[in-house]
Coordinates of N, CA, C and O in Angstrom, one line a residue:
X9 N 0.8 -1.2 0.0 CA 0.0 0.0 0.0 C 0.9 1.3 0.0 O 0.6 2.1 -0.9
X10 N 1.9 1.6 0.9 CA 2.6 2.4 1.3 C 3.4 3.0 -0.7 O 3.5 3.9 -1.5
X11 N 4.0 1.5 -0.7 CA 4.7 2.2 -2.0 C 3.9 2.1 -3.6 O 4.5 2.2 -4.6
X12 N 2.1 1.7 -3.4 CA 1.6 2.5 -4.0 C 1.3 3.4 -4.5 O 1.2 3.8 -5.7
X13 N 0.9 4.1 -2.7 CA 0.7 5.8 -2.7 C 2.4 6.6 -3.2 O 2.4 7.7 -3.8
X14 N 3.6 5.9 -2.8 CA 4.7 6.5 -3.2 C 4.4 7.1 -4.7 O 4.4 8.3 -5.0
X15 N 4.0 5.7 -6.0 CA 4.2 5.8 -7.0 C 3.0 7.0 -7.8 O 3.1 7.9 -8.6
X16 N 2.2 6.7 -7.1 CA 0.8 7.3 -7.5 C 1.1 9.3 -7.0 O 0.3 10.1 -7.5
X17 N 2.0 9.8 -6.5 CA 2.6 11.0 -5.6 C 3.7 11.2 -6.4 O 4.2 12.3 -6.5
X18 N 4.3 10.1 -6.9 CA 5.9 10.9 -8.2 C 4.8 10.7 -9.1 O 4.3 11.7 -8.9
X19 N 4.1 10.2 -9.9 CA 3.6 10.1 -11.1 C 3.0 11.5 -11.5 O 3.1 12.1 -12.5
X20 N 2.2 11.9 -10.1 CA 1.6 12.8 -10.0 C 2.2 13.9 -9.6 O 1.3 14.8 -9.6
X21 N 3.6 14.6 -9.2 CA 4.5 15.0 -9.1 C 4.9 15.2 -10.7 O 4.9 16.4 -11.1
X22 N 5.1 14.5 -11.4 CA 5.9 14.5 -12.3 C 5.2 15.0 -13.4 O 5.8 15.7 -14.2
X23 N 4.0 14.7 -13.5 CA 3.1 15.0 -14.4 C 3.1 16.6 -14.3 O 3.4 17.3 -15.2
X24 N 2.8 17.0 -13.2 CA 2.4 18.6 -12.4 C 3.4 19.4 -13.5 O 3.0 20.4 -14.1
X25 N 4.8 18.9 -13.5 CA 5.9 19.2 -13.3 C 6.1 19.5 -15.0 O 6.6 20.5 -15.6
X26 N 5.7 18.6 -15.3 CA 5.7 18.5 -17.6 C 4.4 19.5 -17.9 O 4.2 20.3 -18.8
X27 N 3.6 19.2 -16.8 CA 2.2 20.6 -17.5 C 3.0 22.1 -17.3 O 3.0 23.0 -18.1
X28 N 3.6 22.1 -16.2 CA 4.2 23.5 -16.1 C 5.2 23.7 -16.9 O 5.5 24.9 -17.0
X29 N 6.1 22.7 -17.5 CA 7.5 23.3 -18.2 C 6.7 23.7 -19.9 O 7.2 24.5 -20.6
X30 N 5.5 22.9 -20.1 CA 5.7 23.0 -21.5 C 4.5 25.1 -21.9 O 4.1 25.7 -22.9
X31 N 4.6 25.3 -20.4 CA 3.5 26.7 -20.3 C 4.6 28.1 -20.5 O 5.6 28.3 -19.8
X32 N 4.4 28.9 -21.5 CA 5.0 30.0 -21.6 C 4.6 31.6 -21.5 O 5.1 32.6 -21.9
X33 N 3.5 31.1 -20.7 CA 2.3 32.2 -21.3 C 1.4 32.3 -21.2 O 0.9 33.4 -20.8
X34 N 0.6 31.3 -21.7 CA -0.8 30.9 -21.4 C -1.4 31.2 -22.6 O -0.8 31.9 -23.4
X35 N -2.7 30.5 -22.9 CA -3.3 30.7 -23.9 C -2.9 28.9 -24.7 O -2.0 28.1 -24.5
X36 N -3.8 28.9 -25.4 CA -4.1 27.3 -26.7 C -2.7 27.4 -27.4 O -2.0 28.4 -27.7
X37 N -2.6 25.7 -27.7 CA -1.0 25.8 -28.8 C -1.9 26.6 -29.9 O -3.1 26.7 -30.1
X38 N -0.9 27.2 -30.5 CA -0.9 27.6 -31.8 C -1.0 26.9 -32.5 O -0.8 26.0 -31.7
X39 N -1.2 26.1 -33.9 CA -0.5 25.1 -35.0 C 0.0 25.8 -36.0 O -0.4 26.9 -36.4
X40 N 0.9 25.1 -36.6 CA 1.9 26.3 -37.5 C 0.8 26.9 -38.7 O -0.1 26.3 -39.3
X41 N 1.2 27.8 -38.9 CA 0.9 29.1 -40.1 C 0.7 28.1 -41.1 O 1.5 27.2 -41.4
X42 N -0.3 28.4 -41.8 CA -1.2 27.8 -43.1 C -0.9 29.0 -43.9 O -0.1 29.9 -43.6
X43 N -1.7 28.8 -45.1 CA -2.6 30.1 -45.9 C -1.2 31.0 -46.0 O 0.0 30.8 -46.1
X44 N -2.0 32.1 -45.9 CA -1.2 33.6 -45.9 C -1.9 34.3 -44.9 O -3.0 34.1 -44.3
X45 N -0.8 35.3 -44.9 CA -1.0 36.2 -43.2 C 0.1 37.4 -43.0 O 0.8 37.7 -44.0
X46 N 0.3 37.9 -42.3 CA 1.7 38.9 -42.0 C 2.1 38.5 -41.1 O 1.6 38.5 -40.0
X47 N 3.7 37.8 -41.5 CA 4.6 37.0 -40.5 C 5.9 38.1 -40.2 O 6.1 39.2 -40.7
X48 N 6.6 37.6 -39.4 CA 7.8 37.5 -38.6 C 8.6 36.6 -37.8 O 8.7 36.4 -36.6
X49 N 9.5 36.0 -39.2 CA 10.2 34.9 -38.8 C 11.4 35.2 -38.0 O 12.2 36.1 -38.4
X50 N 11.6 34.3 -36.9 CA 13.0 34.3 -36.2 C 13.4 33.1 -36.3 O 12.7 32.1 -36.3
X51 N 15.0 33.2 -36.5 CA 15.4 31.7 -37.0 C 17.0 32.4 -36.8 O 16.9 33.6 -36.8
X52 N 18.3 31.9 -36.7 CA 19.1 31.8 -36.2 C 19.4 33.6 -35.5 O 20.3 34.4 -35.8
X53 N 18.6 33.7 -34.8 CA 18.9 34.8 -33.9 C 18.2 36.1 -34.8 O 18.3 37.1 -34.2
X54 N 17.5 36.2 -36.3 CA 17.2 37.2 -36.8 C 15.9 37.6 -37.3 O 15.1 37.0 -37.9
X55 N 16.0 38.5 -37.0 CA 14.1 38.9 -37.3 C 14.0 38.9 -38.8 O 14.9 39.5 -39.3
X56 N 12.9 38.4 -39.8 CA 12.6 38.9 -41.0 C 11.1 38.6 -41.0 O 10.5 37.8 -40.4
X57 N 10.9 39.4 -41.8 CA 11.2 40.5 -42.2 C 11.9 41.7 -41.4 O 11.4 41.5 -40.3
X58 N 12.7 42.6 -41.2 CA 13.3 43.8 -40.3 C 12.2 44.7 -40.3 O 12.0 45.2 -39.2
X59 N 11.4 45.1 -41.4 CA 10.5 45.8 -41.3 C 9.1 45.3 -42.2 O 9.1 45.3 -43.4
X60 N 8.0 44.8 -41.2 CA 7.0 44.3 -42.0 C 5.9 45.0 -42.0 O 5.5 45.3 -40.9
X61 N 5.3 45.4 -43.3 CA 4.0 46.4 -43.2 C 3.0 45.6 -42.8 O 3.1 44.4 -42.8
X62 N 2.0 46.2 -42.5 CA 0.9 45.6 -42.4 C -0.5 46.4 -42.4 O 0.0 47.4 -41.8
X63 N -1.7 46.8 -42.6 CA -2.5 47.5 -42.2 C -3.3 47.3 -41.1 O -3.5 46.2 -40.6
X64 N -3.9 48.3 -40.6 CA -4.3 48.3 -39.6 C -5.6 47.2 -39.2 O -6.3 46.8 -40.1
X65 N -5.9 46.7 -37.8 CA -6.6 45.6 -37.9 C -6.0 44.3 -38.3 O -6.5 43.2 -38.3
X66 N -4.4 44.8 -38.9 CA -4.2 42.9 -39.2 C -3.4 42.0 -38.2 O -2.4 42.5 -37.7
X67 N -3.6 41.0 -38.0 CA -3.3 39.5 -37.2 C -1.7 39.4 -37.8 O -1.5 39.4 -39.0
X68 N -0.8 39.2 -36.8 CA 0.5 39.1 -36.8 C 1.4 37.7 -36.7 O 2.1 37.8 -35.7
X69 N 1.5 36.8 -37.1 CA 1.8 35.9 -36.7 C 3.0 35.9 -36.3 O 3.4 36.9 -37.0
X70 N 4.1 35.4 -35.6 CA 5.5 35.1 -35.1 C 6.0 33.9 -35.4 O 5.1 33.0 -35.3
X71 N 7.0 33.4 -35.7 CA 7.1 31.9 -36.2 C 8.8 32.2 -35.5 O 9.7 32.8 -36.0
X72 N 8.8 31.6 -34.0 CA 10.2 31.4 -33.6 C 10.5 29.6 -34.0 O 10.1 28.5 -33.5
X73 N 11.4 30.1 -35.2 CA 12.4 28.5 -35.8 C 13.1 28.5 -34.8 O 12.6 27.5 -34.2
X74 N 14.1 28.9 -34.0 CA 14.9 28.6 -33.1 C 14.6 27.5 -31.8 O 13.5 26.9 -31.5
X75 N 15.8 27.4 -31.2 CA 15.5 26.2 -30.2 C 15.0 26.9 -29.1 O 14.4 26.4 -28.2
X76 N 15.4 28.2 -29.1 CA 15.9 29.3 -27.9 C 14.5 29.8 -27.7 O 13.8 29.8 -28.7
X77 N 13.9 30.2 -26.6 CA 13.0 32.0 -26.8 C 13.2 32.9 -27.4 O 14.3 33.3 -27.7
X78 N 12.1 33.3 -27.6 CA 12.4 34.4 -28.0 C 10.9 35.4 -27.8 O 9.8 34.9 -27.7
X79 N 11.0 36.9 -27.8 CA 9.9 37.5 -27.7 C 9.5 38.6 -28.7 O 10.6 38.9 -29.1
X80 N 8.5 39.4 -29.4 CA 8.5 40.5 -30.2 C 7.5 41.3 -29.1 O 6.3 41.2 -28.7
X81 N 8.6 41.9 -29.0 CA 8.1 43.1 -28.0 C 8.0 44.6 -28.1 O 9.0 45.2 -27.7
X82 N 6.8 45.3 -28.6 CA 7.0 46.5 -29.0 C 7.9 47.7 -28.0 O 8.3 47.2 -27.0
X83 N 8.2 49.0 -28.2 CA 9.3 49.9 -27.8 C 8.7 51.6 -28.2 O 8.4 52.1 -29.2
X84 N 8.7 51.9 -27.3 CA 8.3 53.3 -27.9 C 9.8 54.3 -29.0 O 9.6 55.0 -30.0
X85 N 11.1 54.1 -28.3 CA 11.9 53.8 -29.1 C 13.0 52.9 -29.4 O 13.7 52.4 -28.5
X86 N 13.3 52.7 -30.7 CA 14.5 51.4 -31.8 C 15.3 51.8 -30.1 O 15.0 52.8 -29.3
X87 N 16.2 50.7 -30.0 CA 16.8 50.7 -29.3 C 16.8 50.9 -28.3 O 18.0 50.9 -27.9
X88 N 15.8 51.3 -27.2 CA 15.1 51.5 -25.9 C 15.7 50.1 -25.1 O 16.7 50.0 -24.3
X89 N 14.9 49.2 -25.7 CA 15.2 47.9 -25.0 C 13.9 48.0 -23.8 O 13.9 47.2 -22.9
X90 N 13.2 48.8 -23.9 CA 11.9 48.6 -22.7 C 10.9 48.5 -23.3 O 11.0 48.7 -24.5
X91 N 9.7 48.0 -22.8 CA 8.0 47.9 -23.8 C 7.7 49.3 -23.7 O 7.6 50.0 -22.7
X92 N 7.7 49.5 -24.7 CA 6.4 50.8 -25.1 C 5.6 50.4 -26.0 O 5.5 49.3 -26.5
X93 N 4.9 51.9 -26.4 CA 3.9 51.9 -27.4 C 4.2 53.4 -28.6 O 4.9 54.3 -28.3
X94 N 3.6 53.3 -29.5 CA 4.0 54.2 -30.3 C 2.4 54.3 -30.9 O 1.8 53.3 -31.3
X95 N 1.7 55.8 -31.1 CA 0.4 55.7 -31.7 C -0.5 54.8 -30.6 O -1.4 54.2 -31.1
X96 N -0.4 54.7 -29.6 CA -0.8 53.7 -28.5 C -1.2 52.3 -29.8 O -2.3 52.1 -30.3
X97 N -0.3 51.7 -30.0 CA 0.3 50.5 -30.7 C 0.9 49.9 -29.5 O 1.6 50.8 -28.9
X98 N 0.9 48.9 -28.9 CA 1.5 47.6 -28.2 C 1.8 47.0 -28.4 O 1.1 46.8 -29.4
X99 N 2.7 45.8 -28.2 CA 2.5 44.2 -28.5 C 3.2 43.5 -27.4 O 4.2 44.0 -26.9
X100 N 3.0 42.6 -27.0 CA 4.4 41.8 -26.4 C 3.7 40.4 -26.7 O 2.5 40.2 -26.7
X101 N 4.8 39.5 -26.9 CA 4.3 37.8 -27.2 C 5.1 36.9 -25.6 O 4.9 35.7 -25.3
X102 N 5.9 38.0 -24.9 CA 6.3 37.0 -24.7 C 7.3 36.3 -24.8 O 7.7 36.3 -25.9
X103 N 8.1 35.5 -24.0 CA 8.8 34.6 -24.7 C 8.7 33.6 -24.8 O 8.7 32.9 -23.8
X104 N 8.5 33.0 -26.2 CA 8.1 31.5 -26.7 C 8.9 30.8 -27.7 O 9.8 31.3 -28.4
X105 N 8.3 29.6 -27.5 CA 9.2 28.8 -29.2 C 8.0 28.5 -29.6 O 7.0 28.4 -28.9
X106 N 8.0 28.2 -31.2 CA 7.0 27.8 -32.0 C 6.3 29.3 -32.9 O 6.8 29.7 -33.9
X107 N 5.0 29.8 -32.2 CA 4.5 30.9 -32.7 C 3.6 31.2 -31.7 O 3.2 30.5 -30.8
X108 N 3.3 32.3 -32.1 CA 2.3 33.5 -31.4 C 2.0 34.2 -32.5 O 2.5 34.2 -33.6
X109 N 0.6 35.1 -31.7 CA -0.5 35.8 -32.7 C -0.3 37.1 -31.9 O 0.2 37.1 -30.7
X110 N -0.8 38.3 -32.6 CA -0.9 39.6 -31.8 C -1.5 40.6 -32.8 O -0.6 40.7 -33.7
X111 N -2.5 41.3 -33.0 CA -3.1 42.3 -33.7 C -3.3 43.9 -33.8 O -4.0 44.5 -33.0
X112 N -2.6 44.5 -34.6 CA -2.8 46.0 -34.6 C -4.2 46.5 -34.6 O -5.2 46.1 -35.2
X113 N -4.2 47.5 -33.7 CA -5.8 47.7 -33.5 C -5.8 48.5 -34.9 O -4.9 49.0 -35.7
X114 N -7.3 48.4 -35.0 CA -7.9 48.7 -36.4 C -8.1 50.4 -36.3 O -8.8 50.7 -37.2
X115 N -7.8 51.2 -35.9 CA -7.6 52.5 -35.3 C -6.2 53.0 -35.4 O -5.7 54.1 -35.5
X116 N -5.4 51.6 -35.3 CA -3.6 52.2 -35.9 C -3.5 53.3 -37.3 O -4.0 53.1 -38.5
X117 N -2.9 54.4 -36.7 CA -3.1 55.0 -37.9 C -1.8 54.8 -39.1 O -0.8 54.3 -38.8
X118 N -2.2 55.4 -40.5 CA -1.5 55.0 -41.4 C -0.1 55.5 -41.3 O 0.0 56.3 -40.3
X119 N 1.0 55.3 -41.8 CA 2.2 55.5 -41.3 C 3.1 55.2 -39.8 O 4.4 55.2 -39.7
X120 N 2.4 55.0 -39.1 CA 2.9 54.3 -37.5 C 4.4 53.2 -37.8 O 4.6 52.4 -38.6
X121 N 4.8 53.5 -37.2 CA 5.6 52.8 -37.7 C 6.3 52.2 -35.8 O 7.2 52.8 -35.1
X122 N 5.8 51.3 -35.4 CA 6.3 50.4 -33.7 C 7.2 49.8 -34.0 O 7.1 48.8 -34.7
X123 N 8.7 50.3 -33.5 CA 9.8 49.8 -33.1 C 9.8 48.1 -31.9 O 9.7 48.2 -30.7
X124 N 10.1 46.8 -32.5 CA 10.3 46.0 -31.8 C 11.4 45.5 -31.4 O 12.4 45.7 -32.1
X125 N 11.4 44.7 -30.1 CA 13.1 43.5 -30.2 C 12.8 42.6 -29.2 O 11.6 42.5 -28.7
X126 N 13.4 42.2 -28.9 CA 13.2 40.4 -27.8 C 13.8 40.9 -26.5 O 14.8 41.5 -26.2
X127 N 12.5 40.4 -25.8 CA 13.2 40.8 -24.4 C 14.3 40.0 -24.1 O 15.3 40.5 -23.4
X128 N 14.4 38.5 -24.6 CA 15.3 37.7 -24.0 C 16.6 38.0 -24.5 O 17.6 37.4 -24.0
X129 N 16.8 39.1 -25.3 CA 17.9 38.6 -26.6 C 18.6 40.0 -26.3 O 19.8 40.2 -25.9
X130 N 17.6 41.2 -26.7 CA 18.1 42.5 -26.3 C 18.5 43.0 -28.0 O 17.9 43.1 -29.0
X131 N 19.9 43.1 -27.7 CA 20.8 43.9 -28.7 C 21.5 43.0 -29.5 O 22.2 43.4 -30.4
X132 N 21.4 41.4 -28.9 CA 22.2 40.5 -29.8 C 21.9 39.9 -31.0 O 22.6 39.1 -31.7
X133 N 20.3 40.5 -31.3 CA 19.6 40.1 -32.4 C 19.9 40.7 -33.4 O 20.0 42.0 -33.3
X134 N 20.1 40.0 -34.4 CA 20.0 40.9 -36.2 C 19.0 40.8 -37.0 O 18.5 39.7 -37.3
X135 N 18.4 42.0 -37.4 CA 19.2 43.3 -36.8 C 18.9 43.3 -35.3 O 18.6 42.3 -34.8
X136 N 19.0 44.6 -34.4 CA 19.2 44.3 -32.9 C 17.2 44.6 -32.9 O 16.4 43.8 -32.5
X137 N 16.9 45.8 -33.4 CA 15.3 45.8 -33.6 C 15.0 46.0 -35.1 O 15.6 46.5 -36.0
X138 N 13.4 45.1 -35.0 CA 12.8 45.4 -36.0 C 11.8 46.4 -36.2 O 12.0 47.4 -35.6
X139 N 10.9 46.2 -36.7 CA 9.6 47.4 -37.1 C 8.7 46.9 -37.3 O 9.1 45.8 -37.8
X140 N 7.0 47.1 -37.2 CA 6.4 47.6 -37.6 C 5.4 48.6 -38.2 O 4.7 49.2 -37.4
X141 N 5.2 48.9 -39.3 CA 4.8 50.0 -40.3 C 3.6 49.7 -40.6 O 3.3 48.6 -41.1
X142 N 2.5 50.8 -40.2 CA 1.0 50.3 -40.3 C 0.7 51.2 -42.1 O 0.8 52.4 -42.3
X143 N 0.4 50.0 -43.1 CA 0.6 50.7 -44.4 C -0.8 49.8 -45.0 O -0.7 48.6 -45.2
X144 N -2.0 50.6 -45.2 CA -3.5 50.0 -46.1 C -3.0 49.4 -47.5 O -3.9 48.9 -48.2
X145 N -2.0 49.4 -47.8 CA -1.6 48.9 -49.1 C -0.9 47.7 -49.2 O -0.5 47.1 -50.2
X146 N -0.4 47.1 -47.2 CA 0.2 46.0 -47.8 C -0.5 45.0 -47.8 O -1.6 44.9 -47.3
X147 N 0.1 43.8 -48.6 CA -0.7 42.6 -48.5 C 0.1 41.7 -47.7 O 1.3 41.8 -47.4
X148 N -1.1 40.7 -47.3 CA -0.7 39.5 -47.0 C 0.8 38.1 -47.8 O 0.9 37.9 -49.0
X149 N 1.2 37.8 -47.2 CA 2.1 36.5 -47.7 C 2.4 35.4 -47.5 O 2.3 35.2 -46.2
X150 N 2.8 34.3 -48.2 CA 2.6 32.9 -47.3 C 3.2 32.8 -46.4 O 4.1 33.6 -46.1
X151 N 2.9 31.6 -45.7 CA 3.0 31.5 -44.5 C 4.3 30.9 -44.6 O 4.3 30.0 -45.5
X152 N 5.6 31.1 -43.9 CA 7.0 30.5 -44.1 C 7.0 29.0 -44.0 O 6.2 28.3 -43.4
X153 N 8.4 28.5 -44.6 CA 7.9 26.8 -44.1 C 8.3 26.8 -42.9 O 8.9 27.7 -42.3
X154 N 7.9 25.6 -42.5 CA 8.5 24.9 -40.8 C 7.7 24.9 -39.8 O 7.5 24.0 -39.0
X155 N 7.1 26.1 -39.8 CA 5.7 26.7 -38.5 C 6.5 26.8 -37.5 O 7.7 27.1 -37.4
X156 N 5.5 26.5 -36.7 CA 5.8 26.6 -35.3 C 4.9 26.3 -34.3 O 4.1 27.2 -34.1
X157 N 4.7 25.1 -33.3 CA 3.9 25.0 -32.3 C 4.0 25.3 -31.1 O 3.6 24.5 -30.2
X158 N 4.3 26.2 -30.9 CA 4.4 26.9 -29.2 C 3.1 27.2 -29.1 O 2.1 26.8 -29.8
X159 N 3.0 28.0 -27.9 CA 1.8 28.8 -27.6 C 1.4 30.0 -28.1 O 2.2 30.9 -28.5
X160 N -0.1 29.9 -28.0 CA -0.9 30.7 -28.8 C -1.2 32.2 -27.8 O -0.9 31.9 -26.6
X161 N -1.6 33.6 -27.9 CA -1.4 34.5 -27.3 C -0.4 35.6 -27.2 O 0.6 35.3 -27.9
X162 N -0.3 36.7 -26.7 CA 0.6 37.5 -27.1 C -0.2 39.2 -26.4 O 0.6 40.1 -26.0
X163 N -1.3 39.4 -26.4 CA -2.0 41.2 -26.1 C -0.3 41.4 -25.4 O 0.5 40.6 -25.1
X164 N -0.5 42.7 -25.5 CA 0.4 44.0 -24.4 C -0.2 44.4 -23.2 O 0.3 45.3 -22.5

């Protein structure tokens, strides 16, 4: 009985233990990027697009290829290294592997242009920040290979 309850107490221990490591955040996995959409891939430490347009109201996806975290975290200014907002524009994802979502409010006005970079990473990323540029003219693009299944979520 005794080493029952031992096993039934690590199982249950251990289980506790794999639900909390695989949490970055909170929110549903993501599944990787279908279709088309406005991405931002990280993949050996570098943001690309560096600067990606988007219009206002559109859904952002993040696709971290790396093994590492990583976060897209808006700045009121390039090179700050703190969260801000610019145009009250926000974002933060967080730091995750796989992908995250995050949306410019539909009220971003045209030209805005929100300086980002990784909290985890800082200044060692290339470039060290990227951008976003709120522009009614850009379009959508496919979705990069590889995806990404981390977790889903990201608001400021």
């Amino acid at each position: 009985m005794r080493r029952s309850m031992a096993r039934v107490l690590v199982v249950g221990t251990l289980a506790g233990a794999a639900a909390a490591c695989g949490s970055s955040g909170g929110g549903a996995p993501t599944p990787p990027p279908t279709g088309t959409g406005f991405f931002i891939v990280i993949s050996n430490m570098t943001f690309t697009p560096a600067d990606l347009r988007v219009p206002s109201g559109a859904t952002v996806t993040v696709v971290n290829q790396d093994a590492t975290q990583h976060s897209v975290t808006s700045e009121a200014t390039s090179g700050a290294y703190t969260r801000g907002s610019v145009g009250g524009v926000a974002f933060d994802t967080g730091p995750f592997t796989g992908s995250r979502t995050f949306t410019i409010p539909a009220n971003a006005a045209t030209g805005t242009v929100i300086p980002f970079f990784c909290t985890v990473h800082t200044s060692t990323m290339s470039p060290q920040n990227g951008s976003i540029t709120v522009d009614p003219t850009a379009q959508p693009t496919s979705a990069p290979p590889g995806g990404g299944g981390g977790m889903g979520g990201g608001g400021y």
